[in-house]
mmCIF file of C-alpha atoms and ligand atoms in Angstrom:
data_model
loop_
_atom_site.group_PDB
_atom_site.id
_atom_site.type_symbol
_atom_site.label_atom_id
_atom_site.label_comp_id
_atom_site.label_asym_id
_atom_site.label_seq_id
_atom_site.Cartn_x
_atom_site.Cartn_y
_atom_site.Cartn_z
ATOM 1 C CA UNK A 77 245.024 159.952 84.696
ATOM 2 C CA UNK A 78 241.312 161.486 85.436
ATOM 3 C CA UNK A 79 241.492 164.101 82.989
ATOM 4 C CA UNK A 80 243.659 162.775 80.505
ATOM 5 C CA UNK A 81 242.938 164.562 77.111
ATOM 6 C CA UNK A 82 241.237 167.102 78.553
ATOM 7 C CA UNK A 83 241.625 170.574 78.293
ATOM 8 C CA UNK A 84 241.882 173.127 81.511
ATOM 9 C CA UNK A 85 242.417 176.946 81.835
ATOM 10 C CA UNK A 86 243.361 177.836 85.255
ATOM 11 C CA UNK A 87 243.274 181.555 86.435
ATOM 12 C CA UNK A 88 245.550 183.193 88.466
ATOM 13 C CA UNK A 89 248.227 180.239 87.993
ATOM 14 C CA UNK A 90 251.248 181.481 88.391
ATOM 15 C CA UNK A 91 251.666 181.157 92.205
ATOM 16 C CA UNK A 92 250.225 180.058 95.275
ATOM 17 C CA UNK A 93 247.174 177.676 94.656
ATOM 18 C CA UNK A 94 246.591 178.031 91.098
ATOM 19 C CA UNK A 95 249.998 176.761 90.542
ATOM 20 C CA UNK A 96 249.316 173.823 92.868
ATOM 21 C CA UNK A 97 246.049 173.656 90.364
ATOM 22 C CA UNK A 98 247.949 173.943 87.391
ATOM 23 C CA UNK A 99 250.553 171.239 88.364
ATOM 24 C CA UNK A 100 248.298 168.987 89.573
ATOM 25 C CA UNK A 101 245.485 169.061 86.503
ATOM 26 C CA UNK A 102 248.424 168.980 84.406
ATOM 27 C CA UNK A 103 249.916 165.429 86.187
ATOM 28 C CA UNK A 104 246.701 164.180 85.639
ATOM 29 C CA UNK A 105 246.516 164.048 81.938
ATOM 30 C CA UNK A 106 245.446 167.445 80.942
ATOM 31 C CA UNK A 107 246.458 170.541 78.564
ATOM 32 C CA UNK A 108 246.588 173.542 80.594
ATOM 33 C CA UNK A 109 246.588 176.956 79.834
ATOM 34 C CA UNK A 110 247.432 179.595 82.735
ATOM 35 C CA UNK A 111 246.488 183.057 83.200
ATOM 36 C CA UNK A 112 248.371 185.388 85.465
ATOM 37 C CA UNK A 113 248.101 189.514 86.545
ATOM 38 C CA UNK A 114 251.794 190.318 86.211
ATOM 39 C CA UNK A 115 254.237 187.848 87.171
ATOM 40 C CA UNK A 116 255.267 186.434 84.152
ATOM 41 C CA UNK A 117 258.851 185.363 85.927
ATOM 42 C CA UNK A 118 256.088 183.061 88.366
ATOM 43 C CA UNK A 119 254.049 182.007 85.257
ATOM 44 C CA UNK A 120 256.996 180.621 83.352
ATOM 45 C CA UNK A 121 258.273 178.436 86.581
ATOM 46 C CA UNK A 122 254.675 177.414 86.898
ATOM 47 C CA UNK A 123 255.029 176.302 82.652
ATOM 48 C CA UNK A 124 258.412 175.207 82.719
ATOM 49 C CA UNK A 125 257.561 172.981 85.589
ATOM 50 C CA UNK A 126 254.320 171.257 83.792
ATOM 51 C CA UNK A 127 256.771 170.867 80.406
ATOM 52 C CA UNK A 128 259.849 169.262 82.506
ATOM 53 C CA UNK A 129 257.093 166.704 83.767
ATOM 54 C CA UNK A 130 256.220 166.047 80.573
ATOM 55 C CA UNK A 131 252.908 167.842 80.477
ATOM 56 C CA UNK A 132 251.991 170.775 77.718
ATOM 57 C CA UNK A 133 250.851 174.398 79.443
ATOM 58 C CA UNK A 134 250.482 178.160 78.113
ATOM 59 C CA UNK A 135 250.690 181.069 80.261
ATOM 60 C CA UNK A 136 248.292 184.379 78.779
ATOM 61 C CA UNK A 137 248.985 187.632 81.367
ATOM 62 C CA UNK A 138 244.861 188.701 81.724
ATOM 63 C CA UNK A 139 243.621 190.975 84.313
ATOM 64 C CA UNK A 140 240.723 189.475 85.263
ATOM 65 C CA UNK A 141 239.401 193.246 87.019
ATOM 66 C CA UNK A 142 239.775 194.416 83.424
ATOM 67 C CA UNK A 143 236.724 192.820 80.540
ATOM 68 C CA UNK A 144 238.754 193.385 77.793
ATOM 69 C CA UNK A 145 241.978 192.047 79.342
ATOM 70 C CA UNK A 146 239.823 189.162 80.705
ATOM 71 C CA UNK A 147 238.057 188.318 77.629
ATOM 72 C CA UNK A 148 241.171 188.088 75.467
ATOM 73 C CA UNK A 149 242.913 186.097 77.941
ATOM 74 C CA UNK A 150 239.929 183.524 77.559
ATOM 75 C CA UNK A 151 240.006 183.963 73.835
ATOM 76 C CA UNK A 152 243.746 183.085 73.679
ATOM 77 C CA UNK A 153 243.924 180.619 76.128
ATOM 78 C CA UNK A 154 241.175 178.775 74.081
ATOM 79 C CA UNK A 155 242.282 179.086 71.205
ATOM 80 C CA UNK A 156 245.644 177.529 72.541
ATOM 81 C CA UNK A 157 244.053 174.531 74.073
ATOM 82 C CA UNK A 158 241.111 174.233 70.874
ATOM 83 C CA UNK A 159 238.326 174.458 73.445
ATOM 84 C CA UNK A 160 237.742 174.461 77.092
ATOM 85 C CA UNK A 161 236.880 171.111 79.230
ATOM 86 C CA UNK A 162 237.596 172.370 82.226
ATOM 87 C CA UNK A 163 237.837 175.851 83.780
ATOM 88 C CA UNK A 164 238.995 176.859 87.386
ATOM 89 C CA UNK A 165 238.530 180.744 88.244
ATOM 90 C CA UNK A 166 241.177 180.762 90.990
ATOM 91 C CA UNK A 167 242.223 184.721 90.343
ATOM 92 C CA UNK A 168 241.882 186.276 93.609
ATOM 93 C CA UNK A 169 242.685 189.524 95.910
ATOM 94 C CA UNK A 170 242.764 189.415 99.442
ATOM 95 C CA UNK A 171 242.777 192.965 101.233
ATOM 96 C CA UNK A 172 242.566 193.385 104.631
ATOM 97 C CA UNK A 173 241.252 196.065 106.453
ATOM 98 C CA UNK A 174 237.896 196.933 109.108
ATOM 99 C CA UNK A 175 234.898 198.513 107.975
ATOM 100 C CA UNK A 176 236.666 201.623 109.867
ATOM 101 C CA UNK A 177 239.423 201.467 106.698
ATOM 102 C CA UNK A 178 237.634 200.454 103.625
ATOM 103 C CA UNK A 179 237.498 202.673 101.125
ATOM 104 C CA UNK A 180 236.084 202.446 97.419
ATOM 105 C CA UNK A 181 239.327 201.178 95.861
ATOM 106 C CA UNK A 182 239.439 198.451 98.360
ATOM 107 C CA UNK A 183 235.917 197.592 97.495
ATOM 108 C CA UNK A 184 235.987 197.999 93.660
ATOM 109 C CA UNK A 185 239.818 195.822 93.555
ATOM 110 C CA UNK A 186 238.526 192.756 95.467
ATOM 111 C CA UNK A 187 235.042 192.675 93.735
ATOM 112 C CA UNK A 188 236.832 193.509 90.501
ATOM 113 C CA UNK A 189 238.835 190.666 90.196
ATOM 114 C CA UNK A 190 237.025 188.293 92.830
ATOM 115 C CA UNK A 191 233.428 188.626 91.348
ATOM 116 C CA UNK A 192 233.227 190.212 88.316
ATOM 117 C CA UNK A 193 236.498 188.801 86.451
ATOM 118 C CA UNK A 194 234.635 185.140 87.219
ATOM 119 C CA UNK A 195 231.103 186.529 85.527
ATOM 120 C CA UNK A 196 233.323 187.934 82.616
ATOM 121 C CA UNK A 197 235.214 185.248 82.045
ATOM 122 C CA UNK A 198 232.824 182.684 82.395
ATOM 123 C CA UNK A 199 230.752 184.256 79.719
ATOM 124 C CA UNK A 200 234.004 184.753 77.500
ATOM 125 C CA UNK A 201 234.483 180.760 78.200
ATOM 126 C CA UNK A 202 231.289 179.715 77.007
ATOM 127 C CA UNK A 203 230.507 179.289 73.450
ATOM 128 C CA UNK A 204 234.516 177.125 74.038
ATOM 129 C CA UNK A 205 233.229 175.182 77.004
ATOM 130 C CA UNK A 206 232.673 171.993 75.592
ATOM 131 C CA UNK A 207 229.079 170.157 76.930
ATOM 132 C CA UNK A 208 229.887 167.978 79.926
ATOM 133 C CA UNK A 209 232.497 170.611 81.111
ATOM 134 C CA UNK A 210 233.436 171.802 84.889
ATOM 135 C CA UNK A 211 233.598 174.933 86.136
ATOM 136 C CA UNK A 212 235.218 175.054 89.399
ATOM 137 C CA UNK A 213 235.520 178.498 91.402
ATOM 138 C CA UNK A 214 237.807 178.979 94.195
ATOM 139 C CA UNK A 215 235.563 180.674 97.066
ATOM 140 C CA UNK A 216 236.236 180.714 100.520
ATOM 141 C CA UNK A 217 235.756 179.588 103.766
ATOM 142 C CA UNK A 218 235.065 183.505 104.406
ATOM 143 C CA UNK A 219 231.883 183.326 102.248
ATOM 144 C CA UNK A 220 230.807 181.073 105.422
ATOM 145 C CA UNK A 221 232.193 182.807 108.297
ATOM 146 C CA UNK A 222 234.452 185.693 109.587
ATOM 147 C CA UNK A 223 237.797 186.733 110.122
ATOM 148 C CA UNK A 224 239.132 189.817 111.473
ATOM 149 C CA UNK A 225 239.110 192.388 109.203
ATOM 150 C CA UNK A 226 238.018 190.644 105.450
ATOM 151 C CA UNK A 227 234.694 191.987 105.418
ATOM 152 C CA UNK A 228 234.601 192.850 101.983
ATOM 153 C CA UNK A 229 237.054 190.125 100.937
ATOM 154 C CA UNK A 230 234.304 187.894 102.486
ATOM 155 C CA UNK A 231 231.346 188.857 100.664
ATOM 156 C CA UNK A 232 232.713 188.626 97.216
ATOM 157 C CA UNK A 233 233.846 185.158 98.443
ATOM 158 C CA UNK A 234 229.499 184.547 99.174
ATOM 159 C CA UNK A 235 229.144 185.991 95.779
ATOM 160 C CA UNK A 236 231.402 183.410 94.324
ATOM 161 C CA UNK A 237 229.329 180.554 95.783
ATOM 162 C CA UNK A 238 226.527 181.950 94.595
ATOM 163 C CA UNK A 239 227.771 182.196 90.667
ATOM 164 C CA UNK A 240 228.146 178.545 91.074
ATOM 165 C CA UNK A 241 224.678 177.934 92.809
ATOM 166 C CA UNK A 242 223.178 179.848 89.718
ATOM 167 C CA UNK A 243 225.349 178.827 87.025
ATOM 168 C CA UNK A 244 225.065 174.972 88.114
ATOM 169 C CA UNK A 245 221.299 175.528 87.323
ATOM 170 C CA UNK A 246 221.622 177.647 84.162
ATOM 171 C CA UNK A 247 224.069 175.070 82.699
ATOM 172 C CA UNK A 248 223.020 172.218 83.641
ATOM 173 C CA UNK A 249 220.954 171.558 80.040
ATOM 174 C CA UNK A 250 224.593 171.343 78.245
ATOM 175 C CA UNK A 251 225.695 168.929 81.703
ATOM 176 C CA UNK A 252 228.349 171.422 82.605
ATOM 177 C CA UNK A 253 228.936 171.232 86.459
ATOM 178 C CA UNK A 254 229.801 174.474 88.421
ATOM 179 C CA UNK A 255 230.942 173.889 91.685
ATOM 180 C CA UNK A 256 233.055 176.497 94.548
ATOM 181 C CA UNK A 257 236.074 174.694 96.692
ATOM 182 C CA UNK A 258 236.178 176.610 99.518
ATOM 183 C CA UNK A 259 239.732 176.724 101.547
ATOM 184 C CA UNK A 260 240.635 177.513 104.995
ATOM 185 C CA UNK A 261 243.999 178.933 105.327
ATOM 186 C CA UNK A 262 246.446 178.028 103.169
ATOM 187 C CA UNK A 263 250.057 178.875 102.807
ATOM 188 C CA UNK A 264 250.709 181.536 100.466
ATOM 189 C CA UNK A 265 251.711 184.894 99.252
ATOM 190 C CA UNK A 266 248.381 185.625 99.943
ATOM 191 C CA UNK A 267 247.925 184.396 103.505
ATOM 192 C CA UNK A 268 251.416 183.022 104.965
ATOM 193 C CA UNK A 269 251.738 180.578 107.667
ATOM 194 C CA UNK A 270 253.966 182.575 109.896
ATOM 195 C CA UNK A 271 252.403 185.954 109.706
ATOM 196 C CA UNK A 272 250.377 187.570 112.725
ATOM 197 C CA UNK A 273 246.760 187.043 110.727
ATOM 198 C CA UNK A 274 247.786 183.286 110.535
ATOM 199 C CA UNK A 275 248.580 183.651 114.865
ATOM 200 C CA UNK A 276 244.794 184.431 115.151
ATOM 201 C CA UNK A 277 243.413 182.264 112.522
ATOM 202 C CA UNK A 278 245.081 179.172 113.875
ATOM 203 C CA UNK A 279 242.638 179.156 116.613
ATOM 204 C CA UNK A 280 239.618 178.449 114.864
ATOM 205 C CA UNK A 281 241.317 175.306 112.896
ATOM 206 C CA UNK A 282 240.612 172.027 114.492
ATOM 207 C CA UNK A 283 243.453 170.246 112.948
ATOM 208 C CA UNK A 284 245.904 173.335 113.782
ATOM 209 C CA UNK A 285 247.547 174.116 110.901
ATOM 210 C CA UNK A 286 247.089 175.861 107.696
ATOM 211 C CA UNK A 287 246.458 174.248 104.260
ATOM 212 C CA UNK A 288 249.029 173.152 101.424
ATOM 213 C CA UNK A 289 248.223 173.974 98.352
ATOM 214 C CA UNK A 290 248.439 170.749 96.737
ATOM 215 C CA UNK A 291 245.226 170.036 99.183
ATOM 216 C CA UNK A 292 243.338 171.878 97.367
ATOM 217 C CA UNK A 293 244.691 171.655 94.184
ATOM 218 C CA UNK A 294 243.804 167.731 94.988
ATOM 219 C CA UNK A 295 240.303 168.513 95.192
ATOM 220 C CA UNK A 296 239.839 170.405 92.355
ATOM 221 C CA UNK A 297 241.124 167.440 90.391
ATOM 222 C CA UNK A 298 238.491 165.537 91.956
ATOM 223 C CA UNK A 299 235.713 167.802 90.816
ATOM 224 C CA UNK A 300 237.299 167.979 87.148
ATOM 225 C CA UNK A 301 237.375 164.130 86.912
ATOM 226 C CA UNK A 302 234.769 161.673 86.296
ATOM 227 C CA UNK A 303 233.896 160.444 89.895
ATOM 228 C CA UNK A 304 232.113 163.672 90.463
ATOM 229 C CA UNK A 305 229.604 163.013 87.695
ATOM 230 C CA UNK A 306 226.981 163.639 89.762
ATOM 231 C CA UNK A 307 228.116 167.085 91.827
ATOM 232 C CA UNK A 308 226.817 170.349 91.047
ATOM 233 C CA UNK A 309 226.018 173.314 92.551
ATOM 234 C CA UNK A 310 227.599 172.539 95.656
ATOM 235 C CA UNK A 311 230.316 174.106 97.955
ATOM 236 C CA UNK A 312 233.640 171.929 98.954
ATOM 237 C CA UNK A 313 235.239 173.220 102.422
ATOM 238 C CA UNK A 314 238.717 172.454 102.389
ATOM 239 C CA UNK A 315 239.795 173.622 106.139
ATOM 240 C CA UNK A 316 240.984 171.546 108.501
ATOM 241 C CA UNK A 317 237.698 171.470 110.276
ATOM 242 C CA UNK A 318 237.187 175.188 110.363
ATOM 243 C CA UNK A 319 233.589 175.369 109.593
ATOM 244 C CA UNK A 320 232.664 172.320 110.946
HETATM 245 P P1 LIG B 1349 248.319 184.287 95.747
HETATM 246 O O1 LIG B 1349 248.312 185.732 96.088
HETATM 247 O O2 LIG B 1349 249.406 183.423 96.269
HETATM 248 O O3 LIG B 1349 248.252 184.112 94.150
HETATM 249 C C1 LIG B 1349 247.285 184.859 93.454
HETATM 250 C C2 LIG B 1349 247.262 184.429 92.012
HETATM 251 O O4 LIG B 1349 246.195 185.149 91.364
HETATM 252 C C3 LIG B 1349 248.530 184.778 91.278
HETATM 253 O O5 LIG B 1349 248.714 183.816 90.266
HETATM 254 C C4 LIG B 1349 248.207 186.140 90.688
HETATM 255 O O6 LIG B 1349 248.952 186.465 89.498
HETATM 256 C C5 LIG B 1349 246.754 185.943 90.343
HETATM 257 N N1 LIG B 1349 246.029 187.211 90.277
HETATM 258 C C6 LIG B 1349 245.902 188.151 91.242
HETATM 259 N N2 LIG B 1349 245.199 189.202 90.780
HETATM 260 C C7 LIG B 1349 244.898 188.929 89.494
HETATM 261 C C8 LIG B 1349 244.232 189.619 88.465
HETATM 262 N N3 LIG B 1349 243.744 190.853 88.646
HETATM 263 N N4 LIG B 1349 244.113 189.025 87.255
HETATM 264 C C9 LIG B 1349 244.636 187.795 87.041
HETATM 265 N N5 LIG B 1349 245.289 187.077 87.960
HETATM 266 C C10 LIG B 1349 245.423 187.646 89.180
HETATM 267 O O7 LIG B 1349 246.888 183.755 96.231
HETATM 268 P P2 LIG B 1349 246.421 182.287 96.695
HETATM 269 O O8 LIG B 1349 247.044 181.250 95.875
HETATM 270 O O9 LIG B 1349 246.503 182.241 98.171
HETATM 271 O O10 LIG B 1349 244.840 182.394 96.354
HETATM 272 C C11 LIG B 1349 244.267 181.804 95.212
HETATM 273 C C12 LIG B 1349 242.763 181.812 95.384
HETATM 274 O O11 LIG B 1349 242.419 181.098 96.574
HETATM 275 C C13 LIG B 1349 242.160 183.211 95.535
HETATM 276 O O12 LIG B 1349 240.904 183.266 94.896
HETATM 277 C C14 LIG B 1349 241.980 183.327 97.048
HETATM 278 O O13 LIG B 1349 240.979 184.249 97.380
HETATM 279 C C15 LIG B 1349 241.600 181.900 97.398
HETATM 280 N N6 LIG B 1349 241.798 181.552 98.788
HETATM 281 C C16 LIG B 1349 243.042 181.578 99.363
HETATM 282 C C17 LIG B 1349 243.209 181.234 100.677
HETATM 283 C C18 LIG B 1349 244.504 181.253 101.365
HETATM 284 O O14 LIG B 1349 244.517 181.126 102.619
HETATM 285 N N7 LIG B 1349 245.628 181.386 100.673
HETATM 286 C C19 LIG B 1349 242.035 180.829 101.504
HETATM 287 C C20 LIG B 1349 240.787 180.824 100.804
HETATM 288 C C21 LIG B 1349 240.694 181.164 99.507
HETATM 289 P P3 LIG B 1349 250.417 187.168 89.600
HETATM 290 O O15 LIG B 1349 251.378 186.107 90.052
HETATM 291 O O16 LIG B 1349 250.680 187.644 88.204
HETATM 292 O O17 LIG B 1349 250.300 188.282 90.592
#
């Protein structure tokens, strides 16, 4: 039980890998609270399933595009859990299109919620982050390299490694650690295994598949638990080999 008696607030938890996230910090020994856009049918499943395993978890709807939204979420979620220990921004928008097709929506959405809902909420999260916290940000493997078409997706996924870079040093005087897990592929909503993108993708994977969730979710309870005392700043590619 790494982070038993801790607290965590995961964004973006009611599917996909926040869920995983959720779950996972949850069977480890930790409060959670969840935030979610929309789905609050997904957000309950992803609550009902910590309580059945005997865990305790909130779910707060936030936008994390939207300050206000984002802020409160934060606000409630810590006030649920009486402070923060641990806090995974895993709220994310994937849209895909070419240079030829982007358009100012496209661009505002993904950096809304992929770049700026992080700096907002992180500064919301602070004065409950308790010294000796994490901060763990899901980036990308597409902060590293390309895809087809995820330009823009991919530079607010550089951006996210580079909160972390920054924030690792800024916090570091209160020992909070601030570090970005960056997946490859992984099985989705957001990115399914048996879609066309996924046909194409599949080539540049070494081991030849996509992701599970739970393998990432796996090593974001590793950087929220006490063996990675010492790890900050850095990035965490979880790919099958992608980048390698
Ligand atoms: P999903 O689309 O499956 O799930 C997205 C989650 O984020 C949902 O819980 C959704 O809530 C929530 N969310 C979306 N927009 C907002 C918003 N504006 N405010 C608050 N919550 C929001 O995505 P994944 O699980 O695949 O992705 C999770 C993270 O992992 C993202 O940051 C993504 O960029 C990253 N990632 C994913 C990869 C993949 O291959 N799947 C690869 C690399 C990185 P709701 O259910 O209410 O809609």
């Amino acid at each position: 039980m790494s982070v038993q008696g801790k607290t965590a607030l995961v964004t973006g938890g009611s599917r996909g890998i926040g869920s995983a996230i959720a779950k996972r910090l949850a069977a480890d020994g930790a409060i959670v609270a969840i935030t979610y856009a929309g789905n609050t049918a997904a957000a309950d499943a992803t609550v009902a399933a910590i309580e059945s395993a005997g865990g305790t978890a909130f779910a707060f709807q936030a936008d994390a595009a939207d300050p206000a939204s984002q802020r409160a979420g934060v606000e409630q979620a810590a006030a649920a859990l009486g402070g923060i220990d641990i806090l995974v921004h895993n709220a994310g928008v994937a849209e895909f299109s070419s240079i030829a097709e982007d358009t100012d929506e496209t661009y505002d959405r993904q950096f809304g919620v992929n770049v700026k809902g992080l700096h907002v909420g992180t500064r919301a999260a602070l004065p409950h982050l308790r010294n000796g916290g994490r901060i763990i940000l899901i980036g990308s493997i597409s902060g590293e390299m390309a895809f087809p078409a995820t330009t823009v997706y991919s530079a607010t996924k550089a951006a996210v490694a580079a909160l972390a870079r920054g924030w690792a040093k800024d916090l570091a005087f209160r020992n909070i650690l601030v570090n970005t897990v960056q997946p490859g592929p992984i099985d989705t909503d957001m990115n399914p295994a048996d879609s066309d993108f996924a046909g194409q993708v599949l080539q540049a994977i070494p081991l030849g598949r996509y992701g599970k969730v739970e393998e990432i979710a796996g090593a974001v309870a590793f950087l929220a638990g006490p063996d990675a005392s010492y790890i900050t700043g850095t990035t965490l590619n979880i790919d099958g080999g992608a980048t390698a």
